[in-house]
PDB file of C-alpha atoms in Angstrom:
ATOM      1  CA  LEU A 190     -39.474 -66.938 -10.477  1.00  0.00           C
ATOM      2  CA  ASP A 191     -41.604 -63.929 -11.326  1.00  0.00           C
ATOM      3  CA  LYS A 192     -42.312 -65.467 -14.733  1.00  0.00           C
ATOM      4  CA  VAL A 193     -43.422 -68.734 -13.131  1.00  0.00           C
ATOM      5  CA  THR A 194     -45.778 -66.852 -10.827  1.00  0.00           C
ATOM      6  CA  ALA A 195     -47.189 -64.852 -13.737  1.00  0.00           C
ATOM      7  CA  VAL A 196     -47.781 -67.942 -15.882  1.00  0.00           C
ATOM      8  CA  LYS A 197     -49.428 -69.778 -12.976  1.00  0.00           C
ATOM      9  CA  SER A 198     -51.689 -66.807 -12.254  1.00  0.00           C
ATOM     10  CA  HIS A 199     -52.677 -66.386 -15.899  1.00  0.00           C
ATOM     11  CA  ALA A 200     -53.421 -70.098 -16.303  1.00  0.00           C
ATOM     12  CA  GLU A 201     -55.590 -70.066 -13.188  1.00  0.00           C
ATOM     13  CA  SER A 202     -57.496 -67.014 -14.442  1.00  0.00           C
ATOM     14  CA  LEU A 203     -58.329 -69.001 -17.581  1.00  0.00           C
ATOM     15  CA  GLY A 204     -59.285 -72.090 -15.603  1.00  0.00           C
ATOM     16  CA  LYS A 205     -56.357 -74.033 -17.053  1.00  0.00           C
ATOM     17  CA  GLU A 206     -53.994 -76.386 -15.324  1.00  0.00           C
ATOM     18  CA  LEU A 207     -50.458 -76.400 -16.698  1.00  0.00           C
ATOM     19  CA  TRP A 208     -47.229 -78.230 -16.114  1.00  0.00           C
ATOM     20  CA  ILE A 209     -44.827 -75.406 -15.375  1.00  0.00           C
ATOM     21  CA  GLN A 210     -41.199 -76.457 -15.651  1.00  0.00           C
ATOM     22  CA  VAL A 211     -38.060 -74.955 -14.145  1.00  0.00           C
ATOM     23  CA  ASP A 212     -34.860 -76.037 -15.860  1.00  0.00           C
ATOM     24  CA  GLY A 213     -31.584 -74.908 -14.357  1.00  0.00           C
ATOM     25  CA  GLY A 214     -30.506 -73.898 -10.890  1.00  0.00           C
ATOM     26  CA  VAL A 215     -32.772 -76.442  -9.219  1.00  0.00           C
ATOM     27  CA  SER A 216     -31.365 -77.717  -5.925  1.00  0.00           C
ATOM     28  CA  VAL A 217     -32.666 -78.630  -2.483  1.00  0.00           C
ATOM     29  CA  ASP A 218     -32.100 -74.965  -1.601  1.00  0.00           C
ATOM     30  CA  THR A 219     -34.155 -73.560  -4.489  1.00  0.00           C
ATOM     31  CA  ILE A 220     -36.794 -76.152  -5.384  1.00  0.00           C
ATOM     32  CA  GLY A 221     -39.144 -75.002  -2.616  1.00  0.00           C
ATOM     33  CA  GLN A 222     -39.127 -71.434  -3.917  1.00  0.00           C
ATOM     34  CA  ALA A 223     -39.835 -72.673  -7.438  1.00  0.00           C
ATOM     35  CA  ALA A 224     -42.675 -74.872  -6.211  1.00  0.00           C
ATOM     36  CA  SER A 225     -44.138 -71.993  -4.197  1.00  0.00           C
ATOM     37  CA  ALA A 226     -44.055 -69.827  -7.317  1.00  0.00           C
ATOM     38  CA  GLY A 227     -46.128 -72.432  -9.173  1.00  0.00           C
ATOM     39  CA  ALA A 228     -43.637 -74.761 -10.838  1.00  0.00           C
ATOM     40  CA  ASN A 229     -44.537 -78.436 -10.717  1.00  0.00           C
ATOM     41  CA  THR A 230     -41.944 -79.963 -13.044  1.00  0.00           C
ATOM     42  CA  PHE A 231     -38.209 -79.665 -12.436  1.00  0.00           C
ATOM     43  CA  VAL A 232     -35.018 -80.446 -14.354  1.00  0.00           C
ATOM     44  CA  ALA A 233     -32.241 -81.049 -11.861  1.00  0.00           C
ATOM     45  CA  GLY A 234     -29.201 -82.657 -13.476  1.00  0.00           C
ATOM     46  CA  SER A 235     -26.283 -81.331 -11.445  1.00  0.00           C
ATOM     47  CA  SER A 236     -28.106 -81.501  -8.142  1.00  0.00           C
ATOM     48  CA  VAL A 237     -28.866 -85.170  -8.789  1.00  0.00           C
ATOM     49  CA  TYR A 238     -25.579 -86.401 -10.220  1.00  0.00           C
ATOM     50  CA  ALA A 239     -23.097 -84.137  -8.434  1.00  0.00           C
ATOM     51  CA  ALA A 240     -24.732 -84.049  -5.017  1.00  0.00           C
ATOM     52  CA  GLY A 241     -22.312 -86.353  -3.237  1.00  0.00           C
ATOM     53  CA  MET A 242     -25.011 -88.990  -2.767  1.00  0.00           C
ATOM     54  CA  THR A 243     -26.711 -91.574  -4.929  1.00  0.00           C
ATOM     55  CA  PRO A 244     -29.134 -90.232  -7.538  1.00  0.00           C
ATOM     56  CA  GLN A 245     -31.989 -91.921  -5.667  1.00  0.00           C
ATOM     57  CA  GLU A 246     -31.045 -90.141  -2.434  1.00  0.00           C
ATOM     58  CA  ALA A 247     -30.703 -86.807  -4.235  1.00  0.00           C
ATOM     59  CA  ILE A 248     -34.104 -87.187  -5.903  1.00  0.00           C
ATOM     60  CA  SER A 249     -35.694 -88.090  -2.579  1.00  0.00           C
ATOM     61  CA  ALA A 250     -34.153 -84.984  -0.989  1.00  0.00           C
ATOM     62  CA  LEU A 251     -35.437 -82.810  -3.843  1.00  0.00           C
ATOM     63  CA  ARG A 252     -38.943 -84.246  -3.575  1.00  0.00           C
ATOM     64  CA  LEU A 253     -38.987 -83.700   0.169  1.00  0.00           C
ATOM     65  CA  ALA A 254     -37.822 -80.100  -0.227  1.00  0.00           C
ATOM     66  CA  ALA A 255     -40.459 -79.424  -2.917  1.00  0.00           C
ATOM     67  CA  GLU A 256     -43.251 -80.893  -0.791  1.00  0.00           C
ATOM     68  CA  GLN A 257     -42.421 -78.738   2.225  1.00  0.00           C
ATOM     69  CA  VAL A 258     -44.065 -75.665   0.696  1.00  0.00           C
TER      70      VAL A 258
END
């Protein structure tokens, strides 16, 4: 997440707004940390399709976790 923070900081110093994506390891336990670091786009395959719930429920849980930062 240090790279995400660095990219976010650099973009802000240039007055730019970027979509910063995290791909891999995204779950309800980690998405908040990624969002806090500056990520705003997430790829979450396993945590959506292997979460033991419907994909809609998993996506809702991920969104809620990301918004709690």
